[in-house]
Coordinates of C-alpha atoms in Angstrom, one line a residue:
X1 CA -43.3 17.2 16.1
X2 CA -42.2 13.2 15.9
X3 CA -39.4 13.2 18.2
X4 CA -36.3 11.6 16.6
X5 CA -35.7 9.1 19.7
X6 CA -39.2 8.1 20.9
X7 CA -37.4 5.7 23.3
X8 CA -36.1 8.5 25.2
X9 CA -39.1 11.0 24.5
X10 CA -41.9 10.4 26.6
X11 CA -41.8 10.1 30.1
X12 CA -44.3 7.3 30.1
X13 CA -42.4 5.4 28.3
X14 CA -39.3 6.1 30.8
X15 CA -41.2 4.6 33.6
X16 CA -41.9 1.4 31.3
X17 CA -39.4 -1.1 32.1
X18 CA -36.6 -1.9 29.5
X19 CA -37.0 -5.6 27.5
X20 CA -33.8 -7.3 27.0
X21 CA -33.6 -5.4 23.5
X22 CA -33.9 -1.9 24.9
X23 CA -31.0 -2.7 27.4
X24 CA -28.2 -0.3 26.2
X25 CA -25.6 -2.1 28.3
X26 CA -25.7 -5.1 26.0
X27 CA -24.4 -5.2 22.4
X28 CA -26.5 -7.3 20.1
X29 CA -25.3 -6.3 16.7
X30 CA -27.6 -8.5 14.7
X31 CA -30.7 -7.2 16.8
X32 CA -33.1 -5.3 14.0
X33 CA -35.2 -3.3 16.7
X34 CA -34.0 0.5 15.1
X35 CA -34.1 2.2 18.5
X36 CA -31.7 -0.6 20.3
X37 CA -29.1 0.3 17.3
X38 CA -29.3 3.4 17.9
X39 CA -28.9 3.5 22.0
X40 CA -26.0 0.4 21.4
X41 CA -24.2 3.1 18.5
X42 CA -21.7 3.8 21.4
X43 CA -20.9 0.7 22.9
X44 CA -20.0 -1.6 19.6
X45 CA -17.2 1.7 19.0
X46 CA -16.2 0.7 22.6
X47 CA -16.3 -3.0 22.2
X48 CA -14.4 -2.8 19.1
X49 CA -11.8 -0.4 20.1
X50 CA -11.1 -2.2 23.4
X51 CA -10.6 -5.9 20.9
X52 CA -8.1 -4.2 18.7
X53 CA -5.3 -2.0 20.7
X54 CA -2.8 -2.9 17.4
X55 CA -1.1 0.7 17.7
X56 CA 0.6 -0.7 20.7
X57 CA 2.7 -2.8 18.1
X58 CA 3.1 -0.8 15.4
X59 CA 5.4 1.4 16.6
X60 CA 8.3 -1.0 15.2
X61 CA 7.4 -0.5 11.7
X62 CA 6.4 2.7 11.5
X63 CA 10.1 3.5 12.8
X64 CA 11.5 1.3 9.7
X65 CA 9.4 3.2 7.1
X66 CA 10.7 6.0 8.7
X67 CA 14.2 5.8 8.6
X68 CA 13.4 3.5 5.1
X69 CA 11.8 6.5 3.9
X70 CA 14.9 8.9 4.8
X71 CA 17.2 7.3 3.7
X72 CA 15.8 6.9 0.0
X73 CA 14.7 11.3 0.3
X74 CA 18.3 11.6 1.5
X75 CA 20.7 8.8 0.6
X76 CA 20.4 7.1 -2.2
X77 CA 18.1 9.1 -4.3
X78 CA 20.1 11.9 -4.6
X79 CA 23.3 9.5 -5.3
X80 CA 21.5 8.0 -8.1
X81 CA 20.9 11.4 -9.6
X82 CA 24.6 12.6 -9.2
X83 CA 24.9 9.2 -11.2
X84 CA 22.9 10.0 -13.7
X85 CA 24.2 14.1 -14.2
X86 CA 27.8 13.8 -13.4
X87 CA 30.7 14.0 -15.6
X88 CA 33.0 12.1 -13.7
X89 CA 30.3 9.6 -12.7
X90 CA 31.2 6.0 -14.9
X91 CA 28.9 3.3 -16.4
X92 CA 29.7 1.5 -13.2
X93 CA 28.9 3.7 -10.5
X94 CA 25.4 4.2 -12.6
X95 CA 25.5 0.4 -11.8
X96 CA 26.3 0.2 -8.6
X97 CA 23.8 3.3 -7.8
X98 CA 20.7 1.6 -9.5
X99 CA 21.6 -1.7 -7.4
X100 CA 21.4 -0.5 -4.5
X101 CA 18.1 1.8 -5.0
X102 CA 16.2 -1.8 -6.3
X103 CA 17.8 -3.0 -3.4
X104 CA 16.5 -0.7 -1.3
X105 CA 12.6 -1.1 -2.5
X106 CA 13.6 -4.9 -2.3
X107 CA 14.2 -4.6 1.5
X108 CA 11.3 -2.7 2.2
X109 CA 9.0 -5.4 0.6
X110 CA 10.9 -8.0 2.4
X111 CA 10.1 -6.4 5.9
X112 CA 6.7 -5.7 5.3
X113 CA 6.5 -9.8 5.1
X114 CA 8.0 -10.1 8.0
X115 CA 6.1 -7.5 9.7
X116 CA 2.2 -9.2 8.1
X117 CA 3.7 -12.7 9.1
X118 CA 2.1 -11.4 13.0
X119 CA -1.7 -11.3 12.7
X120 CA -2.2 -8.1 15.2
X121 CA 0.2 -6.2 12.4
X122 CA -2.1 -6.8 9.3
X123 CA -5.2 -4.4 10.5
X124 CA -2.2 -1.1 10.3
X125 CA -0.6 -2.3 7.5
X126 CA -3.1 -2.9 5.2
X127 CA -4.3 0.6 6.4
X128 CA -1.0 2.0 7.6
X129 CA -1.5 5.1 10.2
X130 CA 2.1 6.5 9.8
X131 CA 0.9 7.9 6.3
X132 CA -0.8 10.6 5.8
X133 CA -4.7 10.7 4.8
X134 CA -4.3 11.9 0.8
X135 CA -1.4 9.6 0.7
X136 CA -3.8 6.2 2.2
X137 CA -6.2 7.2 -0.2
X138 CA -4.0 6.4 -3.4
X139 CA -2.8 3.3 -1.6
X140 CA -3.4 -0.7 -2.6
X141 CA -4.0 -3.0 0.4
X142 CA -1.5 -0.8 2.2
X143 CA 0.9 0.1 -0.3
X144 CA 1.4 1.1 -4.1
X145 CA -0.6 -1.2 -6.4
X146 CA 1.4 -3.2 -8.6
X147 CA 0.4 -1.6 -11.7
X148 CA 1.8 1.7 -10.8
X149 CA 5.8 0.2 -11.7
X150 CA 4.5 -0.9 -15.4
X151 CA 2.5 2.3 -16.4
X152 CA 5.6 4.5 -15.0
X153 CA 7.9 2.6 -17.5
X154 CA 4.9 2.8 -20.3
X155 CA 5.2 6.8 -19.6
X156 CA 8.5 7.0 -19.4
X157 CA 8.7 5.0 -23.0
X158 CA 5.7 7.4 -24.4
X159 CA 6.7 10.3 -23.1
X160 CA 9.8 11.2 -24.2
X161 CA 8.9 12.2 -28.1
X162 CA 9.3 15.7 -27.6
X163 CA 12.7 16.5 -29.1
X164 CA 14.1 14.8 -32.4
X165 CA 17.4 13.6 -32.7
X166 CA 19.2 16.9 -33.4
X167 CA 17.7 18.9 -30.8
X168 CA 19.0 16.3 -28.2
X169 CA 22.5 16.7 -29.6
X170 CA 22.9 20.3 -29.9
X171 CA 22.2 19.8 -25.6
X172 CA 25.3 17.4 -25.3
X173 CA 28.2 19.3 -23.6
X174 CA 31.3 18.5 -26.4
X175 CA 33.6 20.7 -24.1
X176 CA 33.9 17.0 -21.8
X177 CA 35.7 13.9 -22.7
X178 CA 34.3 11.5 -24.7
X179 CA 33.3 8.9 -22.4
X180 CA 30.5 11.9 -20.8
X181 CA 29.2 12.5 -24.1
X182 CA 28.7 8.8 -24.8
X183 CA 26.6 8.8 -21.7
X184 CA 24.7 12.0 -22.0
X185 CA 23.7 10.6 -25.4
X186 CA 22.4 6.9 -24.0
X187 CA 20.9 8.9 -21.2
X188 CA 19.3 11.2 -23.5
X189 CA 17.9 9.0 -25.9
X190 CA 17.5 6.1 -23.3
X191 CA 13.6 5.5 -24.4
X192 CA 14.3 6.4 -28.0
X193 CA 16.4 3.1 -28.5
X194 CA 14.9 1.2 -26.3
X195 CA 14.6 -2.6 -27.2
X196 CA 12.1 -4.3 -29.4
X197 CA 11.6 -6.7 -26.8
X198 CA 10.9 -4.5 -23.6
X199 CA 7.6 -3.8 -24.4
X200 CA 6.3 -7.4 -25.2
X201 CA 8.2 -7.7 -21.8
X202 CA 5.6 -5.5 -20.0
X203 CA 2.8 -6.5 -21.6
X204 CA 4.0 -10.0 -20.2
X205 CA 4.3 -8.7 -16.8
X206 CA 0.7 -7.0 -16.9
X207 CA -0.6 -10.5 -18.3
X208 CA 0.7 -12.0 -14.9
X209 CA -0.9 -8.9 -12.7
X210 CA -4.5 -9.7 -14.4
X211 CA -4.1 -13.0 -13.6
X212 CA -2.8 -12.3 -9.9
X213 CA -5.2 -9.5 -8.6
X214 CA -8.3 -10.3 -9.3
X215 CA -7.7 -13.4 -7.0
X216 CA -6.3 -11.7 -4.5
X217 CA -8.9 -9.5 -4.1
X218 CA -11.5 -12.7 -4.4
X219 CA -9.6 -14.1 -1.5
X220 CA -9.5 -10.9 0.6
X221 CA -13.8 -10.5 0.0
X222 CA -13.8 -14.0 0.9
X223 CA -12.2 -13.2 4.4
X224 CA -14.6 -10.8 4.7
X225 CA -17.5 -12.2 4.4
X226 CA -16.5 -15.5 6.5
X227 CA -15.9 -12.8 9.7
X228 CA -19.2 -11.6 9.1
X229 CA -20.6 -15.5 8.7
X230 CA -18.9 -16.3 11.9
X231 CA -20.3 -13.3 13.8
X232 CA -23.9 -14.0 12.7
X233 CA -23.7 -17.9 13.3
X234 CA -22.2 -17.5 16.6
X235 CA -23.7 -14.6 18.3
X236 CA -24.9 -15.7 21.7
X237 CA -29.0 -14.3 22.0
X238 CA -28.4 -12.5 25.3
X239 CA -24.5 -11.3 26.1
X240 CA -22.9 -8.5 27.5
X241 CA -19.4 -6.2 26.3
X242 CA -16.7 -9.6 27.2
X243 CA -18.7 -11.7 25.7
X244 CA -19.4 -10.0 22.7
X245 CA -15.5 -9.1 22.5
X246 CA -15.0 -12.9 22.5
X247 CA -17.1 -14.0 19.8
X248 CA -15.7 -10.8 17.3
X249 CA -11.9 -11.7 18.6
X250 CA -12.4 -15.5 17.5
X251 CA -13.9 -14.4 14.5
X252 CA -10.9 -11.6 13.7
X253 CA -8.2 -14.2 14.8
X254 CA -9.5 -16.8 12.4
X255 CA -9.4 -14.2 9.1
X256 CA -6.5 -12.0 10.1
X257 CA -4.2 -14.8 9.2
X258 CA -5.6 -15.3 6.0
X259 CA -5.6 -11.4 5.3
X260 CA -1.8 -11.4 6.4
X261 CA -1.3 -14.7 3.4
X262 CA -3.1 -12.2 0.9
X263 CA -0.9 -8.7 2.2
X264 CA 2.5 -11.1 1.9
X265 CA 1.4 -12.1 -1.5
X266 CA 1.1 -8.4 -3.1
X267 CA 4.0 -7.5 -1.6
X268 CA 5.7 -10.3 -3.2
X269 CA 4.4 -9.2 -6.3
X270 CA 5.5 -6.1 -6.2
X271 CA 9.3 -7.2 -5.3
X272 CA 9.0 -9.1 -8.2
X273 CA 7.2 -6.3 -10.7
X274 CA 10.0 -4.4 -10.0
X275 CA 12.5 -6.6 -10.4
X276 CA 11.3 -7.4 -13.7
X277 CA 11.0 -4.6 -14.7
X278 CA 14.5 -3.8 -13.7
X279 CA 15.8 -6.9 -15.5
X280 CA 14.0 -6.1 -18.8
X281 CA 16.2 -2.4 -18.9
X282 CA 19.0 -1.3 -19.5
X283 CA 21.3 0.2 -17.2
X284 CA 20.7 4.0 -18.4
X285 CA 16.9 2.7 -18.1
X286 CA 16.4 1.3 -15.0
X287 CA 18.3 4.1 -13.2
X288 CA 15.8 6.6 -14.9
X289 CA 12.8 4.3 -14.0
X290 CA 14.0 3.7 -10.6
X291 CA 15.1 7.8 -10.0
X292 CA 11.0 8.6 -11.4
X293 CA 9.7 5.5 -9.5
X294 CA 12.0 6.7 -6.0
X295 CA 10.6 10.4 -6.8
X296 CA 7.1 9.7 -7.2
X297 CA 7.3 7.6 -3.6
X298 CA 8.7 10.7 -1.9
X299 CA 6.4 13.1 -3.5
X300 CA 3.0 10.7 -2.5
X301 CA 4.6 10.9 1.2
X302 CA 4.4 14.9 1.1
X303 CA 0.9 15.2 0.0
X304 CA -0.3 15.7 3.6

C-alpha cells in the first residue's frame, strides 16, 4: 500500500534530517512541496486565528441588532399592524406608525456605518456571527441585498389579483362608521389603484442598483486579489509564526479599509432603496410594504 503521508511513513526517512521546507514549525504558504502543505495545514489555522481575535469587539453590535431586532418583533411591528386592522386607528396614526418603522430600518443602516467605519469590525459584519447559519446564507455582504425591497413591492403589486372588485367589498365591515370603511377599502384595494407612475418608479430604482452592484462587487474582488498580491510579493523565503502574522496583518490592514468603503456603500444603498421606495407609495402602501418587508426580516432571523 502507498502510504498517504510518505513523510511520516518510513522510518528511514525519519532519521533523515528535515530541509528548511519539511520544517513544520515554519509557515510558508506559497511553498509548492505537497507534503510541507500538508504538515503546515495546522499552523496557517493557528497563525490566522491568533491575527484576527475580531469577536472581542463585536460584542457592541451584536447587542444593537439585538435589541434592534426586538424591538421591530415586539414594538413597532405589531403597532403598525394594529394600524393597519383597527377601527379606531386614523389615516394619521397609519402615518405616524409607517414613519417610525422606515425609521427604524433607517437607524439600523445608519449604525452599521458607524460600526464598518472601524476596520477590525468589517471581517463580522460582512459575515455577521450573531445570525444564524440558514439565515447568513441568504445574506448580501452581510445583510439583505438591495434588490430584495424592489421585488417585495413588485410582488406585492402582482400579487394581489385574486379577488375582483365585488368580492373585496362584500368583506368590508358596513356595521362601522364611514371613515373605517373608507380605509378598509384603500387598504383593500391598495395595489389595485396603485399609481401609473410607481412602477416606472421601480424600474428607475433597479436601473440605479445595476449600475451600483456590479461595481461594488468589482471593487470588493479587487480587494481581494490585492491581499493575495501583497502576500505573494512580500513573503519573506525563510520566517517563522510572528513573522508570518506580520506580513498577513499588513496585508489585511491595507484592504480591510477599503472592504469597510464598499460595506458603508451597500448599506447606503439600501437606506436609500427603501426610502425610495417609501417615497414612491402611498401611505396605505408603504405601511403594507414596510409590515411584509418587517415580517420577512423577522421570519429570515428564525430560520435557525
Amino acid at each position: 500500500m502507498v502510504p498517504v503521508y510518505p513523510l511520516l511513513s518510513s522510518n528511514k526517512k525519519k532519521k533523515h534530517s528535515r530541509s528548511r521546507n519539511q520544517d513544520p514549525q515554519r509557515f510558508h504558504p506559497f511553498c509548492r512541496c505537497p507534503n510541507h502543505q500538508l504538515i503546515c495545514i495546522n499552523h496557517r489555522v493557528s497563525v490566522l486565528s491568533a491575527l484576527f481575535p475580531f469577536k472581542k469587539t463585536s460584542r457592541r453590535f451584536k447587542s444593537y441588532h439585538r435589541d434592534w431586532l426586538e424591538s421591530l418583533r415586539n414594538r413597532l411591528l405589531p403597532r403598525l399592524c394594529r394600524s393597519i386592522s383597527a377601527p379606531t386607528a386614523s389615516l394619521d396614526d397609519l402615518s405616524a406608525h409607517v414613519s417610525a418603522l422606515l425609521g427604524h430600518f433607517q437607524t439600523y443602516y445608519a449604525a452599521l456605518d458607524r460600526a464598518a467605519a472601524s476596520p477590525d469590525q468589517v471581517p463580522l459584519l460582512l459575515d455577521p456571527p450573531w445570525r444564524g447559519p440558514l439565515e447568513r446564507s441568504f445574506l448580501f455582504l452581510g445583510d439583505l441585498h438591495p434588490y430584495l425591497f424592489t421585488n417585495l413591492l413588485r410582488s406585492l403589486l402582482d400579487g394581489d389579483g385574486s379577488n375582483d372588485e365585488y368580492e373585496l367589498g362584500c368583506n368590508l365591515d358596513f356595521n362601522k362608521d364611514g371613515q373605517f370603511v373608507e380605509k378598509q377599502w384603500q387598504t383593500a384595494m391598495a395595489w389595485r389603484n396603485s399609481s401609473e407612475s410607481l412602477r416606472p418608479r421601480i424600474e428607475e430604482i433597479e436601473r440605479g442598483l445595476r449600475l451600483m452592484l456590479p461595481a461594488l462587487l468589482g471593487r470588493m474582488r479587487a480587494a481581494q486579489m490585492r491581499f493575495v498580491g501583497h502576500l505573494a510579493a512580500g513573503w519573506p523565503e525563510d520566517c517563522g509564526d510572528e513573522a508570518a502574522a506580520a506580513v498577513i496583518g499588513e496585508a489585511a490592514a491595507e484592504e480591510m479599509e477599503e472592504l469597510g468603503r464598499v460595506l458603508r456603500d451597500v448599506n447606503r444603498l439600501r437606506h436609500s432603496t427603501i426610502s425610495e421606495i417609501v417615497g414612491a407609495t402611498t401611505v396605505y402602501e408603504a405601511a403594507l410594504f414596510l409590515q411584509a418587508l418587517g415580517k420577512f426580516v423577522i421570519g429570515l432571523a428564525s430560520l435557525d
